[in-house]
CSV table of C-alpha atoms and ligand atoms in Angstrom, one decimal:
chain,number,residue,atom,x,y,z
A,1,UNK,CA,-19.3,24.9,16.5
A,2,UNK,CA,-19.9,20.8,17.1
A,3,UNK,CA,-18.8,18.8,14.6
A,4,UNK,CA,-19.9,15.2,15.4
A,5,UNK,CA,-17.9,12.2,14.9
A,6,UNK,CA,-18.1,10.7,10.8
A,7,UNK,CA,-20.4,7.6,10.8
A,8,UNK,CA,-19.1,4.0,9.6
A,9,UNK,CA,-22.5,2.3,9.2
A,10,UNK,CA,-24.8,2.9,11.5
A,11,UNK,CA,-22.2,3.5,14.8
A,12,UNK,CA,-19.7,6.9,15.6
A,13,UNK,CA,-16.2,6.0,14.5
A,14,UNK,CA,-13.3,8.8,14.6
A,15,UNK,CA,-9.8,8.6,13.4
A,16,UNK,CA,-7.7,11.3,15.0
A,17,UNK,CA,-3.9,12.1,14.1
A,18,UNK,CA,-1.6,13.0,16.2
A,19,UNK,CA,1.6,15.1,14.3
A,20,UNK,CA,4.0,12.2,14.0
A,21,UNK,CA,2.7,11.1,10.5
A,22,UNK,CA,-0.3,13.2,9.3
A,23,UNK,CA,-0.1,11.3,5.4
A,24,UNK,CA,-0.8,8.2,7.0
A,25,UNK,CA,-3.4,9.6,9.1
A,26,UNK,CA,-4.9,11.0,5.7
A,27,UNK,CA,-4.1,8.0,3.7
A,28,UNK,CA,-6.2,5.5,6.4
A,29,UNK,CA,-8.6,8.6,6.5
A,30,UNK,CA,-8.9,8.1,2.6
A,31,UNK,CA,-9.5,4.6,2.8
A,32,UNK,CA,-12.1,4.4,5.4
A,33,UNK,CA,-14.1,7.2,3.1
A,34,UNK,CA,-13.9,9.2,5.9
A,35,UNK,CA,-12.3,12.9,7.5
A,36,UNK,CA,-10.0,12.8,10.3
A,37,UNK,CA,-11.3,14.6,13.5
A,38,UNK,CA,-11.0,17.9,14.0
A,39,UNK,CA,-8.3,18.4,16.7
A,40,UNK,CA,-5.7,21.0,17.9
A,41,UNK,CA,-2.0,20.4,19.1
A,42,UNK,CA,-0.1,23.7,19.9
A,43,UNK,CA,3.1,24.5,22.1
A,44,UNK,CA,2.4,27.0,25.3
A,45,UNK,CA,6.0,29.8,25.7
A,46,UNK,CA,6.6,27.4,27.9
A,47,UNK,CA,6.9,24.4,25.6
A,48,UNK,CA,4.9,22.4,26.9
A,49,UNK,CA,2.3,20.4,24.4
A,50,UNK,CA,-1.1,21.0,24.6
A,51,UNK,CA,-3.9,19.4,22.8
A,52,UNK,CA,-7.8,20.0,22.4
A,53,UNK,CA,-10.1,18.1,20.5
A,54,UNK,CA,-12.5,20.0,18.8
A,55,UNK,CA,-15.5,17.9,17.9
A,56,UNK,CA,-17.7,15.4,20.2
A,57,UNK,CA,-16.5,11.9,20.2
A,58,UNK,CA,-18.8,11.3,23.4
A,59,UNK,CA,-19.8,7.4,23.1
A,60,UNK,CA,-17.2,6.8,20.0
A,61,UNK,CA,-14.7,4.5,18.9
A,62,UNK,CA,-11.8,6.2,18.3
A,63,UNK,CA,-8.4,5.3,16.7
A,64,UNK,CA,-5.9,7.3,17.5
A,65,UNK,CA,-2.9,7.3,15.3
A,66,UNK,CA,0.4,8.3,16.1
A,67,UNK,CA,3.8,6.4,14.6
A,68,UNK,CA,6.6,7.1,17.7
A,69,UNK,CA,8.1,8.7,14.8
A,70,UNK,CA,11.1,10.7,16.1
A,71,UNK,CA,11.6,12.6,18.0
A,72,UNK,CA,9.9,10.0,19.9
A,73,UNK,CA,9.3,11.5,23.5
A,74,UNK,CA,7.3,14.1,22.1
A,75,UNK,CA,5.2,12.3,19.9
A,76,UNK,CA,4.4,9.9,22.8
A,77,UNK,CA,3.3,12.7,25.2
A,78,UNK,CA,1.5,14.1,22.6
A,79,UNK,CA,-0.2,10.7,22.0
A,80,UNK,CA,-1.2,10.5,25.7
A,81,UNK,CA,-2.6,13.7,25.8
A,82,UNK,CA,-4.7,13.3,22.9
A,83,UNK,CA,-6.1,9.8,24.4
A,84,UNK,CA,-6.8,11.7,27.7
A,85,UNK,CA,-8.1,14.4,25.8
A,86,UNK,CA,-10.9,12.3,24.0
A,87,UNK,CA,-11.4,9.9,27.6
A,88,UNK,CA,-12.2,12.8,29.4
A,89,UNK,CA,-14.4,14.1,26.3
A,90,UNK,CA,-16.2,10.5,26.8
A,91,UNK,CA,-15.2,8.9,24.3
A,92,UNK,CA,-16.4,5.0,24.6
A,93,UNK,CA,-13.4,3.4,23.7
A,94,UNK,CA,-10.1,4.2,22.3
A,95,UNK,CA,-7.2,2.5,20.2
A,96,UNK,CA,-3.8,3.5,19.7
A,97,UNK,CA,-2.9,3.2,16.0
A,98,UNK,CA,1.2,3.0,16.9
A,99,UNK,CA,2.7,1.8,13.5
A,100,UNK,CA,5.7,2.4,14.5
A,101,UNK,CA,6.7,1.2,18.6
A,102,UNK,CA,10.1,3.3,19.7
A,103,UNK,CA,12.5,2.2,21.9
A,104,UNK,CA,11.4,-1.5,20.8
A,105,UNK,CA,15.0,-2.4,20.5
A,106,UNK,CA,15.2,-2.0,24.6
A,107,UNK,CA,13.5,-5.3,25.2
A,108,UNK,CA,16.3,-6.7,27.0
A,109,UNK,CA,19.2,-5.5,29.3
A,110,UNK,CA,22.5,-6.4,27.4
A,111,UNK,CA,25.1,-4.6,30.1
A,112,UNK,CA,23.9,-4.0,34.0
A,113,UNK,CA,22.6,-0.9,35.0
A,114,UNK,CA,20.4,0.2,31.7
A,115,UNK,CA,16.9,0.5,31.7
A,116,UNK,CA,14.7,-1.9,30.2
A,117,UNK,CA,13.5,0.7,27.7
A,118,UNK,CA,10.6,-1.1,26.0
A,119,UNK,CA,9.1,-2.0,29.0
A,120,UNK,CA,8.7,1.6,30.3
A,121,UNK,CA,7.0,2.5,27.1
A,122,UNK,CA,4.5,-0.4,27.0
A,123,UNK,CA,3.6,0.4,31.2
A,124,UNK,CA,3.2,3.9,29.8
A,125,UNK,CA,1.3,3.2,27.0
A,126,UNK,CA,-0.7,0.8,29.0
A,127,UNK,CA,-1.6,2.4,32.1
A,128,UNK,CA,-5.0,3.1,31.1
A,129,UNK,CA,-4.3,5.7,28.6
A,130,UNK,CA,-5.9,3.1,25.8
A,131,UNK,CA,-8.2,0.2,26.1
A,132,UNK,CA,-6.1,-1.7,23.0
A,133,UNK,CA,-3.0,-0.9,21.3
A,134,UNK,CA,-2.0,-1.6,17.2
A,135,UNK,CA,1.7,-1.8,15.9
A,136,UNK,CA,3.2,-3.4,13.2
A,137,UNK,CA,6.4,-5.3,12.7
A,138,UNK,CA,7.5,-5.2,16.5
A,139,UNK,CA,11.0,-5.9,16.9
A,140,UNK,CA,10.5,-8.2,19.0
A,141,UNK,CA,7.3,-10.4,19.3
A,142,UNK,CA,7.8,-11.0,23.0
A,143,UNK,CA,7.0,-7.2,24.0
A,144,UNK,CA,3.4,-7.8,23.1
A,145,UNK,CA,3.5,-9.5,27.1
A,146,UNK,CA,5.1,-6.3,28.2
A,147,UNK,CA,1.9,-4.2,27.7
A,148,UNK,CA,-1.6,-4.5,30.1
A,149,UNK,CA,-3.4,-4.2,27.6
A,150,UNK,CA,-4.4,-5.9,24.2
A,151,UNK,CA,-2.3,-5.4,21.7
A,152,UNK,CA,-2.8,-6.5,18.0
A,153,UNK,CA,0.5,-7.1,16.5
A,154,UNK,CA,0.0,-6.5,12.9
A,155,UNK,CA,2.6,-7.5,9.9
A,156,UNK,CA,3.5,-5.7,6.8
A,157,UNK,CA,5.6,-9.1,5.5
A,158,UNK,CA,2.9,-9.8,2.9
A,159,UNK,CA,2.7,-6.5,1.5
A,160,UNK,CA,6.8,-6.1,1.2
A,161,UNK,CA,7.3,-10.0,-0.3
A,162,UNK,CA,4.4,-8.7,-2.3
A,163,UNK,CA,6.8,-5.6,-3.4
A,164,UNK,CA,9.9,-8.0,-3.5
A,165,UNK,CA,8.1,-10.8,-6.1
A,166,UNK,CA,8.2,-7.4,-8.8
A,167,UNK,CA,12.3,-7.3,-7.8
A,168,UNK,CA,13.0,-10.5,-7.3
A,169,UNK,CA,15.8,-11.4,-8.9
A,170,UNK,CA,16.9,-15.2,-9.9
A,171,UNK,CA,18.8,-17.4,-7.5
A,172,UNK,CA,17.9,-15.3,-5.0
A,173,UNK,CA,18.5,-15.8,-1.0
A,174,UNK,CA,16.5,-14.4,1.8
A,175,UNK,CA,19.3,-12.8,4.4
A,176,UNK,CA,19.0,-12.1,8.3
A,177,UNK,CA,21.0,-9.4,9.1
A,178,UNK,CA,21.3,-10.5,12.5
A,179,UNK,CA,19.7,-13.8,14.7
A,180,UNK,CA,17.3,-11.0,15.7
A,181,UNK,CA,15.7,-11.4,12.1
A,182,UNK,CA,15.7,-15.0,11.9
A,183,UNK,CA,11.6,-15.2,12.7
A,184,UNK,CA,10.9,-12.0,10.2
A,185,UNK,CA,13.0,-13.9,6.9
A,186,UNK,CA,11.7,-17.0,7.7
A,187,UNK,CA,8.0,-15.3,7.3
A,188,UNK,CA,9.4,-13.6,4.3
A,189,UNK,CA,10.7,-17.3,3.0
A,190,UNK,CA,7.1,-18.6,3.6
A,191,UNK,CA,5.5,-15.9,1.6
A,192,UNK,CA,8.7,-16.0,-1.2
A,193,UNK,CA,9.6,-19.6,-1.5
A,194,UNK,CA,13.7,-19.3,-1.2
A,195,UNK,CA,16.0,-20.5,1.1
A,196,UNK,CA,17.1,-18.0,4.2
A,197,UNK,CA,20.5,-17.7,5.3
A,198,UNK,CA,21.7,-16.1,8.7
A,199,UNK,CA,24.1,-13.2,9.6
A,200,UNK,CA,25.5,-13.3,12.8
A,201,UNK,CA,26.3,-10.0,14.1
A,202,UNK,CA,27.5,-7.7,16.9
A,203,UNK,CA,26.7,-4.6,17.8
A,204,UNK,CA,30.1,-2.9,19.2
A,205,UNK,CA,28.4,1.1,19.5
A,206,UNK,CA,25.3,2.8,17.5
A,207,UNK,CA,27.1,3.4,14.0
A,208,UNK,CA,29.6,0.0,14.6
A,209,UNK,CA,28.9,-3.2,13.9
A,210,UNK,CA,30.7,-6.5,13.2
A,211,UNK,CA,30.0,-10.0,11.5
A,212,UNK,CA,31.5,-12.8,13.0
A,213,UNK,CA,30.1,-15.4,10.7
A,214,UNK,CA,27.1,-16.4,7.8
A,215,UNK,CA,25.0,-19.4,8.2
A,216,UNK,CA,23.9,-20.7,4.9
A,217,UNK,CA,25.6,-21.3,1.5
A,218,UNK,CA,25.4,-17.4,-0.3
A,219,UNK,CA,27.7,-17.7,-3.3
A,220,UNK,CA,26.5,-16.7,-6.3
A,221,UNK,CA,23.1,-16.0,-5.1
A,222,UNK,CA,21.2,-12.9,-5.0
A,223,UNK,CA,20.8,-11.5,-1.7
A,224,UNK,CA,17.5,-9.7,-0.3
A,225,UNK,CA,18.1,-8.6,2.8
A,226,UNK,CA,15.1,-8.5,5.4
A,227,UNK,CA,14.7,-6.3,8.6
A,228,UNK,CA,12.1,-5.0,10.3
A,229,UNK,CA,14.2,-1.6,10.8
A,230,UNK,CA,16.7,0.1,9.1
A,231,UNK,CA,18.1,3.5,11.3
A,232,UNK,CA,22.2,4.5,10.2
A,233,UNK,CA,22.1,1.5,7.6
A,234,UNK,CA,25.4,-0.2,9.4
A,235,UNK,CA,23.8,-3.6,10.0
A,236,UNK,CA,22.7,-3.9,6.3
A,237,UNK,CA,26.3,-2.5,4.9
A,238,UNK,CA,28.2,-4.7,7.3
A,239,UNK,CA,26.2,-8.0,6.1
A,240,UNK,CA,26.1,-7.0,2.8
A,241,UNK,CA,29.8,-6.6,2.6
A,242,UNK,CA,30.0,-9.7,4.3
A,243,UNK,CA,28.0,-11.4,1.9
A,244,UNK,CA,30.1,-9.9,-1.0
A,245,UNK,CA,33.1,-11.2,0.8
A,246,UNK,CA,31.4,-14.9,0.8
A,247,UNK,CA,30.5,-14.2,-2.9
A,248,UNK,CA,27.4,-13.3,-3.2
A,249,UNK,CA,26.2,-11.5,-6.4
A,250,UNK,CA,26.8,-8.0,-6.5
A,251,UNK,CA,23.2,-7.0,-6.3
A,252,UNK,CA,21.3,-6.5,-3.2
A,253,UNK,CA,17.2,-5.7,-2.6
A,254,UNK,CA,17.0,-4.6,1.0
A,255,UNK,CA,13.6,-4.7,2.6
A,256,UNK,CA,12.4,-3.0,6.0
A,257,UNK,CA,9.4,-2.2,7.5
A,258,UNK,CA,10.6,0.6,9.3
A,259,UNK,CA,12.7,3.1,7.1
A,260,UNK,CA,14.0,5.2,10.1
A,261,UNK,CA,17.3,6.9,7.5
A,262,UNK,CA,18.5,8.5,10.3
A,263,UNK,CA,21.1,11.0,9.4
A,264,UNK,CA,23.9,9.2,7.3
A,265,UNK,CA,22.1,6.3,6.1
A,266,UNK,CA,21.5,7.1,2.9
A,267,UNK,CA,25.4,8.0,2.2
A,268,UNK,CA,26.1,4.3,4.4
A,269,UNK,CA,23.4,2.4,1.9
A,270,UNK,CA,25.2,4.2,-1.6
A,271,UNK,CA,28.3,2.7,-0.6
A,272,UNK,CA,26.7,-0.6,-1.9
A,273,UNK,CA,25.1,-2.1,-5.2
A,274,UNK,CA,21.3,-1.8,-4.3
A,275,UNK,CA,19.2,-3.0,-7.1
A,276,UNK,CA,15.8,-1.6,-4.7
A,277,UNK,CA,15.3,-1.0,-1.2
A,278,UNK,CA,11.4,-1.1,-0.2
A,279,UNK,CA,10.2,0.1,2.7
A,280,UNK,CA,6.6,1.3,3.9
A,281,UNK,CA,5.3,4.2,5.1
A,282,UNK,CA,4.5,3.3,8.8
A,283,UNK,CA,7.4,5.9,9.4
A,284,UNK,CA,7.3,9.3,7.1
A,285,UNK,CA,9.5,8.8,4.2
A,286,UNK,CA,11.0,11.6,2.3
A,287,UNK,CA,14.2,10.0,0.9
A,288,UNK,CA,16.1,11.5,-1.3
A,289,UNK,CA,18.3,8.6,-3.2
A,290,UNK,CA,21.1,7.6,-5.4
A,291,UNK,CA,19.2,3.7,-5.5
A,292,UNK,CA,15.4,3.0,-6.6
A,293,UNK,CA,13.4,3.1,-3.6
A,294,UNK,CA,9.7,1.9,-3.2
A,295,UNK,CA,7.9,3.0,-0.2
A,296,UNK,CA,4.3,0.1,0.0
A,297,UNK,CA,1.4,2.2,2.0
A,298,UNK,CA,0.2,0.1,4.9
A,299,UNK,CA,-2.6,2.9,5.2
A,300,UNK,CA,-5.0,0.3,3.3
A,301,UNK,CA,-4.1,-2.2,6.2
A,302,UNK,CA,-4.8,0.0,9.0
A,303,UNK,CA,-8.1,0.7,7.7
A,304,UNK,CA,-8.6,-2.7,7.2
A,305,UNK,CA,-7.7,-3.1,10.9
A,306,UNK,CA,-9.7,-0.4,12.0
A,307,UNK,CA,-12.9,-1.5,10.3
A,308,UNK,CA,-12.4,-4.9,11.8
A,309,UNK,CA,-12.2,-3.6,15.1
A,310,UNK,CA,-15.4,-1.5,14.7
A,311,UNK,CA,-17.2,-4.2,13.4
A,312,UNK,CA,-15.7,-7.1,15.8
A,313,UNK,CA,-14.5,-8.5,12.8
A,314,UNK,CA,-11.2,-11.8,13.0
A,315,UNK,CA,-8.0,-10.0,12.5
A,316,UNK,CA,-6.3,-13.6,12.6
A,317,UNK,CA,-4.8,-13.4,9.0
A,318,UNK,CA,-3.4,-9.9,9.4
A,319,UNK,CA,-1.0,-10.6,12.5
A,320,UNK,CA,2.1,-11.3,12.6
A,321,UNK,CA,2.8,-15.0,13.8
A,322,UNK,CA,6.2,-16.7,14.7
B,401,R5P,C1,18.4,-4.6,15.4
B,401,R5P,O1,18.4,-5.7,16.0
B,401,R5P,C2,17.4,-4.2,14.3
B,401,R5P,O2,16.6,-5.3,13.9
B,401,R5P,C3,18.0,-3.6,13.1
B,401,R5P,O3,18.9,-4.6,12.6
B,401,R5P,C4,18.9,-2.4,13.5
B,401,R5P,O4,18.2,-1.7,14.5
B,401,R5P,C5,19.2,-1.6,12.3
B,401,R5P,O5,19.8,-0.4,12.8
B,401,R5P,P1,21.0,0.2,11.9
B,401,R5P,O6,20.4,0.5,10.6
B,401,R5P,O7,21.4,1.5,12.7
B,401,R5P,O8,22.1,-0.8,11.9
């Protein structure tokens, strides 16, 4: 049977989900008004992926979404299939919904011999496989020149200061967890109105990290602590006990846009007093937690985004800037 592509006015328009994150899929589905394609993704004996889409999207625009969710080699492999799936189907042009961007923190070599990690995914990514490529939050701005293709660099900060307003408690102090997150608080700051002070850390191994100092006057202010990642929760518990130790207020609201929790951080984050930790859902989120935690859709943005696209509309006031 042919099932042809759903219909967003008058022109073919398909959303297609990879297996990284089918909820958001749904979710962006939902809000266009709209079914995701019909598509398969199996294993051979072998292991190896394969993929088959089962409806025409000859002459559409198709979005293709697929957070490199981990385990992140897969789900990229899988996304690169899919896109070669639907090129060779002739589709007219695609675009990679990537909420989430792995290996993003590889944007830079800190010791010799490493590989520059983000750049391999965006020559992957950009190769051809996709005419134009969506993310949100990047870690880093700066990988947006890595790609060859266009890339819209989306930013969840005004949903999450949206989320953060509800928590916000008095006297409160935006905090970068590291100089890394300088730009992101000072966006937050914009959005929130409060002051921003600076964590300086290092990074001595994957679960170890150290402050050396805090720029900005913390006592007796409220702390909400901005990232735009949070993966075994050390960088947060080592400025927050920082922050304690500088005499802040014993109540934290932690806000990232990627909620990674990989194994651990939930038992890391309960050492501490966390009034909320807010997160959204560019990442599956199933946490199970001893603090309140609010998990903000950016499905409704995506569609947003996607609609735009169709349509050629300005998606000036939804990316992320400085
Ligand atoms: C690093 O620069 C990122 O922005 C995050 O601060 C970091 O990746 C968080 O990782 P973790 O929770 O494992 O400390």
């Amino acid at each position: 049977m042919t099932v042809a592509c759903m219909k967003i006015g008058q022109e073919a328009n398909c959303v297609i989900a990879g297996s990284a994150h089918p909820a958001l899929a749904r979710g962006i589905a939902g809000a266009l008004a709209t079914d995701l394609a019909i598509r398969t993704i199996e294993r051979f004996p072998d292991g190896e992926l394969h993929v088959q889409i089962d409806q025409s999207v000859r002459g559409s625009d198709v979005y293709l979404v697929q957070p490199l969710a981990p385990p992140a080699e897969t789900h990229l492999v899988e996304f690169l299939l899919l896109a070669d799936a639907c090129r060779r189907a002739g589709a007219d042009r695609i675009t990679g919904v990537i909420p989430y961007l792995a290996y993003a923190r590889q944007e830079r070599r800190a010791n010799g011999r490493e590989a520059l990690g983000a750049r391999v995914i965006a020559d992957t990514l950009g190769a051809g496989a996709v005419d134009r490529i969506v993310v949100v939050d990047v870690h880093a701005t700066a990988i947006e020149g890595f790609f060859s293709c266009p890339v819209e660099h989306l930013t969840a900060v005004p949903l999450l200061a949206d989320a953060i307003r509800l928590a916000l408690p008095e006297d409160a102090i935006l905090i970068a967890p590291d100089v890394g997150a300088v730009h992101l608080a000072e966006r937050y700051a914009r959005q929130l109105n409060i002051p921003v002070a600076t964590v300086q850390k290092v990074r001595l191994g994957a679960t170890e990290v150290r402050v050396q100092a805090i720029a900005g006057d913390v006592g007796r202010r409220a702390p909400v602590i901005v990232d735009d990642m949070l993966s075994t929760g050390h960088t947060v518990l080592a400025a927050a006990n920082a922050l304690l130790a500088a005499g802040c207020l014993p109540t934290f609201v932690v806000a990232v846009t990627h909620g990674l929790f990989t194994a651990g951080a939930v038992e890391t984050l309960a050492r501490l007093p966390i009034k909320q930790l807010i997160t959204t859902d560019t990442l599956p989120q199933e946490l199970a937690a001893p603090f309140p935690v609010r998990v903000i859709s950016v499905a409704p943005l995506l569609a947003d985004v996607i609609m735009r696209l169709h349509k050629a509309g300005s998606l000036a006031e939804l990316l992320a800037r400085g």
